[in-house]
Amino acid sequence: MISRILAADLPAHVGDRVRLAGWLHRRRELKSVSFLVIRDRSALAQIVLRRPVHLAEETVVEVTGTVAANPQAPGGAELVDPVIDVLSEPVQPPPFDLYRPVVSGALPTILDHAPVALRHPRLRAPFEIAAAGVAGFRAALDGLGFVETSTPKIVGSATESGANVFGIDYFGRPAFLAQSPQFFKQTLVGVFERVYEVGPVFRAEPHDTARHLAQYTSLDAELGFIHDHRDVMAVLTRALAGMHAAVAERAVNAVALLGIDVPKVPEEIPAIDFTEAQDLLARHTGEDPRGEPDLAPAHERRLGEWALREHGSEFLFVTGYPMVKRPFYTHPDPARPAYSRSFDLLFRGLELVTGGQRLHRHADYLAALAERGEDPRAYQGYLAAFAHGMPPHGGFAIGLERWTSRVTGAANVRQTTLFPRDLHRLTP
Amino acid sequence: MISRILAADLPAHVGDRVRLAGWLHRRRELKSVSFLVIRDRSALAQIVLRRPVHLAEETVVEVTGTVAANPQAPGGAELVDPVIDVLSEPVQPPPFDLYRPVVSGALPTILDHAPVALRHPRLRAPFEIAAAGVAGFRAALDGLGFVETSTPKIVGSATESGANVFGIDYFGRPAFLAQSPQFFKQTLVGVFERVYEVGPVFRAEPHDTARHLAQYTSLDAELGFIHDHRDVMAVLTRALAGMHAAVAERAVNAVALLGIDVPKVPEEIPAIDFTEAQDLLARHTGEDPRGEPDLAPAHERRLGEWALREHGSEFLFVTGYPMVKRPFYTHPDPARPAYSRSFDLLFRGLELVTGGQRLHRHADYLAALAERGEDPRAYQGYLAAFAHGMPPHGGFAIGLERWTSRVTGAANVRQTTLFPRDLHRLTP
């Protein structure tokens, strides 16, 4: 048997007898000729027949035929004199036409029918971009001496933020799904100095928004022997640059299909201090946010516009958030202890990444927990790392689906999640 | 300030003034000289002082000094005339000496103290090998046109095997932790044709063995448009070859430290049919396993020895297991329907990978479920993929921690898991 070629490679085989395999994407019957469009993982290919065929869309076929040049066919070549073998037949039609350029269904319908809806080239494309982004993230950090790790998703106490955790029955004992690998990645700085993890995190998010999911993929990194949070920002910049470069290189078809612009990450991302950002907002908007402990989404949008206008950058670091809005392990700024050595990264006016320097001295952890009225015994495994000597360190976490949404322009993070889980959705 | 160099780079800087940073690994006071050994992520480095120092092991330090050649020092160079800055101090000593070549503690003690025990170079090394292996797995499959995916770990029904699932309270509804991405990866063959996922899987394993964990990392792959299970075996061979090549390339120090032999994966791994394997065992052992539906661990060991002796291979495929011991989605061998198009891969006489061809026709799924007395409504999302046309496909899953155990010679899979979870262990 002739070995299979992909639809995208058809133009290189003009004159050859070849075999394609894929799904019947579309069928058009004219008076004396029929056209079949076959979809495989690479592209679409047109098949020309001199007789009608009675196959439903999504039939899985193998087609052996001769490649002929045709400027009007997708890719500039088509298959003529075909022999068609049916590998399997659908038992029902798709809930909407997969061959139309844009899907007609509403988002809930699309999500309910994800197993077939995701076959639509435009709905599939964001996931090719996500895969490329993750590969770029890893390549950048591998090049900086990081070690990839896998840490437990089942934990014994709901310590990091308390609220919004999923409870598990763990052999008759209560346990919880990890909200982040935060404690583990810090602990592992004591082992490997530089670690990253790409894995699921879980939030029992009670709000039904376009930005929140019960499970998402977190790209976590943590590194030791830093001077302050700016060393973390430099590594994040390299990681993001790797992600965007990998998309440009590895997801060419998906980027072209969606017609999106994937911005290059600047060598140095502009940064503004939290209090300066508030001053700027007070000067340029009707409101005065000074004194507030955090930025509202509208303020983040304004800052994003400012960064684009003033610095030509779609990215902006906001540094030095008030300690009061940051988790207990956050390192304060020694010069102004009410503010932290932390940052958010805004991408197109939306928070994409949170990070910063962490405390590293055992006594500082005991003091920070005491100040929040927390029992250190609930943090025993975590505190052990600090009891045995830890370097100054920090890190960050990127939400993969949120990044993909921003890059692709998706309005809802569910469009960049293969089978989203939320307050209402537990299937498919 | 002079920028930091790594201990491994010391020999390239003889005569220079440099800065090291790391943990005080060991301290030795002689009459007129003190030696400090500093451990960083790359290696150990010796520091020579003309006066005693009073620092505890695991103190985190920066040391600026002049590099001097000394054939007796680790790496052939040491630091003299040092200035030592303490970055942080431990508040208690490690539970066992980290500087001894072999850890003296028993496994439970080591696991209880994982945050500090993992700093021991020999205990850390398996995870550097695991990280290299995963990188090699991805590189091999990326090169074959696979797309990396992230799928839900929270599922609505405990369908794949029924037993040994962890229950979750999902916003007041019962849900379960996914035992594998099996259904999702098959569904996604309909979208991407070739997919893989590296992620956690969960088994409420009630047995306390050296091989089973409540959470482990599964390297899952699935591919469409195959002829039969042998196409899957060919891809698995490539993936494993990528893993072993990446260890040899990226984990040189860890391999040397453990003194292990990482076998090259042969171009073609020898394969034996299940019934032939039973015949072979009957001829060469006192027992007669013919008629049994599976191989006992002792039989797998014997077959591993046979493959090494007859084929010079540490790997052996056993193909064509009886259908009765395989999951409902397994594709039968059309020529002998009581046997399957499935395989196990033995590595050093132990099962490392399970895989095979799956059913792909909707009607075949309905028949397989009916035969097992299962309600197809519990499989609605999964069956949707087959209702819309699926190609012949198959795949496999490798347990990362089990693979790392085999490669490193670890007796217990907990030695190759960062923070293992089992029947008794939920911390650290």
PDB file of C-alpha atoms in Angstrom, chain B residues 51-178:
ATOM      1  CA  ARG B  51      40.909  30.370  60.584  1.00  0.00           C
ATOM      2  CA  PRO B  52      38.034  28.397  62.096  1.00  0.00           C
ATOM      3  CA  VAL B  53      34.441  29.263  61.125  1.00  0.00           C
ATOM      4  CA  HIS B  54      31.377  28.693  63.213  1.00  0.00           C
ATOM      5  CA  LEU B  55      28.661  27.953  60.719  1.00  0.00           C
ATOM      6  CA  ALA B  56      26.251  25.044  60.829  1.00  0.00           C
ATOM      7  CA  GLU B  57      25.743  22.719  57.888  1.00  0.00           C
ATOM      8  CA  GLU B  58      22.937  23.898  55.540  1.00  0.00           C
ATOM      9  CA  THR B  59      23.726  27.560  56.235  1.00  0.00           C
ATOM     10  CA  VAL B  60      23.065  29.446  52.991  1.00  0.00           C
ATOM     11  CA  VAL B  61      26.144  31.450  52.026  1.00  0.00           C
ATOM     12  CA  GLU B  62      27.747  33.560  49.378  1.00  0.00           C
ATOM     13  CA  VAL B  63      31.503  33.168  49.143  1.00  0.00           C
ATOM     14  CA  THR B  64      33.790  35.486  47.222  1.00  0.00           C
ATOM     15  CA  GLY B  65      37.328  34.213  46.770  1.00  0.00           C
ATOM     16  CA  THR B  66      40.207  33.422  44.428  1.00  0.00           C
ATOM     17  CA  VAL B  67      40.195  30.203  42.433  1.00  0.00           C
ATOM     18  CA  ALA B  68      43.285  28.043  42.926  1.00  0.00           C
ATOM     19  CA  ALA B  69      44.101  24.792  41.176  1.00  0.00           C
ATOM     20  CA  ASN B  70      44.267  21.823  43.541  1.00  0.00           C
ATOM     21  CA  PRO B  71      44.146  18.308  42.138  1.00  0.00           C
ATOM     22  CA  GLN B  72      42.808  17.025  45.471  1.00  0.00           C
ATOM     23  CA  ALA B  73      39.799  19.370  45.534  1.00  0.00           C
ATOM     24  CA  PRO B  74      36.488  18.285  43.913  1.00  0.00           C
ATOM     25  CA  GLY B  75      36.705  19.327  40.267  1.00  0.00           C
ATOM     26  CA  GLY B  76      40.441  20.112  40.593  1.00  0.00           C
ATOM     27  CA  ALA B  77      40.035  23.676  41.870  1.00  0.00           C
ATOM     28  CA  GLU B  78      39.189  25.359  45.166  1.00  0.00           C
ATOM     29  CA  LEU B  79      38.489  28.825  46.539  1.00  0.00           C
ATOM     30  CA  VAL B  80      41.117  30.543  48.712  1.00  0.00           C
ATOM     31  CA  ASP B  81      41.161  33.883  50.580  1.00  0.00           C
ATOM     32  CA  PRO B  82      37.393  33.731  50.913  1.00  0.00           C
ATOM     33  CA  VAL B  83      34.967  36.331  52.218  1.00  0.00           C
ATOM     34  CA  ILE B  84      31.804  34.624  53.459  1.00  0.00           C
ATOM     35  CA  ASP B  85      28.372  36.249  53.661  1.00  0.00           C
ATOM     36  CA  VAL B  86      25.593  34.388  55.397  1.00  0.00           C
ATOM     37  CA  LEU B  87      22.259  34.653  53.539  1.00  0.00           C
ATOM     38  CA  SER B  88      20.248  32.564  55.981  1.00  0.00           C
ATOM     39  CA  GLU B  89      20.841  30.166  58.818  1.00  0.00           C
ATOM     40  CA  PRO B  90      19.170  26.856  59.619  1.00  0.00           C
ATOM     41  CA  VAL B  91      17.342  26.641  62.926  1.00  0.00           C
ATOM     42  CA  GLN B  92      17.856  22.905  63.321  1.00  0.00           C
ATOM     43  CA  PRO B  93      20.248  20.265  61.972  1.00  0.00           C
ATOM     44  CA  PRO B  94      19.166  17.829  59.244  1.00  0.00           C
ATOM     45  CA  PRO B  95      17.773  14.501  60.509  1.00  0.00           C
ATOM     46  CA  PHE B  96      20.811  12.777  58.956  1.00  0.00           C
ATOM     47  CA  ASP B  97      24.143  13.954  57.565  1.00  0.00           C
ATOM     48  CA  LEU B  98      23.635  15.209  54.031  1.00  0.00           C
ATOM     49  CA  TYR B  99      27.366  15.090  53.292  1.00  0.00           C
ATOM     50  CA  ARG B 100      27.751  11.323  53.670  1.00  0.00           C
ATOM     51  CA  PRO B 101      27.874   9.517  50.316  1.00  0.00           C
ATOM     52  CA  VAL B 102      24.916   7.314  51.239  1.00  0.00           C
ATOM     53  CA  VAL B 103      21.953   8.419  53.367  1.00  0.00           C
ATOM     54  CA  SER B 104      21.752   6.536  56.635  1.00  0.00           C
ATOM     55  CA  GLY B 105      17.989   6.975  57.256  1.00  0.00           C
ATOM     56  CA  ALA B 106      15.308   4.408  56.502  1.00  0.00           C
ATOM     57  CA  LEU B 107      12.849   5.198  53.711  1.00  0.00           C
ATOM     58  CA  PRO B 108       9.977   6.358  55.985  1.00  0.00           C
ATOM     59  CA  THR B 109      12.355   8.762  57.773  1.00  0.00           C
ATOM     60  CA  ILE B 110      13.634  10.064  54.452  1.00  0.00           C
ATOM     61  CA  LEU B 111      10.076  10.587  53.170  1.00  0.00           C
ATOM     62  CA  ASP B 112       8.971  12.304  56.397  1.00  0.00           C
ATOM     63  CA  HIS B 113      11.864  14.729  55.962  1.00  0.00           C
ATOM     64  CA  ALA B 114      11.645  15.060  52.181  1.00  0.00           C
ATOM     65  CA  PRO B 115      12.065  18.882  52.123  1.00  0.00           C
ATOM     66  CA  VAL B 116      15.613  18.508  53.427  1.00  0.00           C
ATOM     67  CA  ALA B 117      16.375  14.868  52.513  1.00  0.00           C
ATOM     68  CA  LEU B 118      15.918  15.586  48.778  1.00  0.00           C
ATOM     69  CA  ARG B 119      18.884  17.956  48.988  1.00  0.00           C
ATOM     70  CA  HIS B 120      21.170  14.937  49.238  1.00  0.00           C
ATOM     71  CA  PRO B 121      22.813  14.625  45.808  1.00  0.00           C
ATOM     72  CA  ARG B 122      21.978  10.925  45.495  1.00  0.00           C
ATOM     73  CA  LEU B 123      18.355  11.441  46.491  1.00  0.00           C
ATOM     74  CA  ARG B 124      18.001  14.417  44.135  1.00  0.00           C
ATOM     75  CA  ALA B 125      19.569  12.680  41.128  1.00  0.00           C
ATOM     76  CA  PRO B 126      16.561  10.475  40.151  1.00  0.00           C
ATOM     77  CA  PHE B 127      14.456  13.614  39.626  1.00  0.00           C
ATOM     78  CA  GLU B 128      17.007  15.095  37.261  1.00  0.00           C
ATOM     79  CA  ILE B 129      16.768  11.835  35.325  1.00  0.00           C
ATOM     80  CA  ALA B 130      12.952  11.998  35.392  1.00  0.00           C
ATOM     81  CA  ALA B 131      12.973  15.594  34.080  1.00  0.00           C
ATOM     82  CA  ALA B 132      15.335  14.599  31.268  1.00  0.00           C
ATOM     83  CA  GLY B 133      13.169  11.599  30.415  1.00  0.00           C
ATOM     84  CA  VAL B 134      10.001  13.675  30.152  1.00  0.00           C
ATOM     85  CA  ALA B 135      11.803  16.188  27.933  1.00  0.00           C
ATOM     86  CA  GLY B 136      12.910  13.347  25.667  1.00  0.00           C
ATOM     87  CA  PHE B 137       9.373  11.911  25.543  1.00  0.00           C
ATOM     88  CA  ARG B 138       7.972  15.252  24.421  1.00  0.00           C
ATOM     89  CA  ALA B 139      10.725  15.910  21.905  1.00  0.00           C
ATOM     90  CA  ALA B 140      10.205  12.519  20.262  1.00  0.00           C
ATOM     91  CA  LEU B 141       6.417  12.947  19.992  1.00  0.00           C
ATOM     92  CA  ASP B 142       6.637  16.612  18.927  1.00  0.00           C
ATOM     93  CA  GLY B 143       8.855  15.385  16.093  1.00  0.00           C
ATOM     94  CA  LEU B 144       6.132  12.917  15.066  1.00  0.00           C
ATOM     95  CA  GLY B 145       3.411  15.576  14.786  1.00  0.00           C
ATOM     96  CA  PHE B 146       1.748  15.029  18.173  1.00  0.00           C
ATOM     97  CA  VAL B 147      -0.039  17.890  19.985  1.00  0.00           C
ATOM     98  CA  GLU B 148       0.327  18.269  23.751  1.00  0.00           C
ATOM     99  CA  THR B 149      -2.974  18.557  25.653  1.00  0.00           C
ATOM    100  CA  SER B 150      -4.297  19.247  29.173  1.00  0.00           C
ATOM    101  CA  THR B 151      -7.492  17.422  30.098  1.00  0.00           C
ATOM    102  CA  PRO B 152      -9.803  17.436  33.138  1.00  0.00           C
ATOM    103  CA  LYS B 153      -8.710  15.687  36.293  1.00  0.00           C
ATOM    104  CA  ILE B 154     -12.218  16.042  37.733  1.00  0.00           C
ATOM    105  CA  VAL B 155     -14.782  13.784  36.069  1.00  0.00           C
ATOM    106  CA  GLY B 156     -18.481  13.223  36.533  1.00  0.00           C
ATOM    107  CA  SER B 157     -18.549   9.443  36.594  1.00  0.00           C
ATOM    108  CA  ALA B 158     -16.139   6.780  37.774  1.00  0.00           C
ATOM    109  CA  THR B 159     -16.350   4.853  34.561  1.00  0.00           C
ATOM    110  CA  GLU B 160     -13.019   3.541  33.428  1.00  0.00           C
ATOM    111  CA  SER B 161     -12.467   0.863  36.006  1.00  0.00           C
ATOM    112  CA  GLY B 162     -15.043   1.618  38.665  1.00  0.00           C
ATOM    113  CA  ALA B 163     -12.979   0.695  41.702  1.00  0.00           C
ATOM    114  CA  ASN B 164     -10.238   2.690  43.401  1.00  0.00           C
ATOM    115  CA  VAL B 165     -11.428   6.202  42.589  1.00  0.00           C
ATOM    116  CA  PHE B 166     -11.235   9.193  44.890  1.00  0.00           C
ATOM    117  CA  GLY B 167     -14.554  10.981  45.412  1.00  0.00           C
ATOM    118  CA  ILE B 168     -14.765  14.794  45.469  1.00  0.00           C
ATOM    119  CA  ASP B 169     -17.376  17.189  46.690  1.00  0.00           C
ATOM    120  CA  TYR B 170     -17.888  19.225  43.493  1.00  0.00           C
ATOM    121  CA  PHE B 171     -20.025  22.215  44.443  1.00  0.00           C
ATOM    122  CA  GLY B 172     -22.270  19.861  46.384  1.00  0.00           C
ATOM    123  CA  ARG B 173     -22.374  17.209  43.634  1.00  0.00           C
ATOM    124  CA  PRO B 174     -20.396  13.951  43.655  1.00  0.00           C
ATOM    125  CA  ALA B 175     -17.456  13.846  41.271  1.00  0.00           C
ATOM    126  CA  PHE B 176     -14.239  11.853  40.970  1.00  0.00           C
ATOM    127  CA  LEU B 177     -10.516  12.273  40.330  1.00  0.00           C
ATOM    128  CA  ALA B 178      -9.586  10.955  36.905  1.00  0.00           C
TER     129      ALA B 178
END
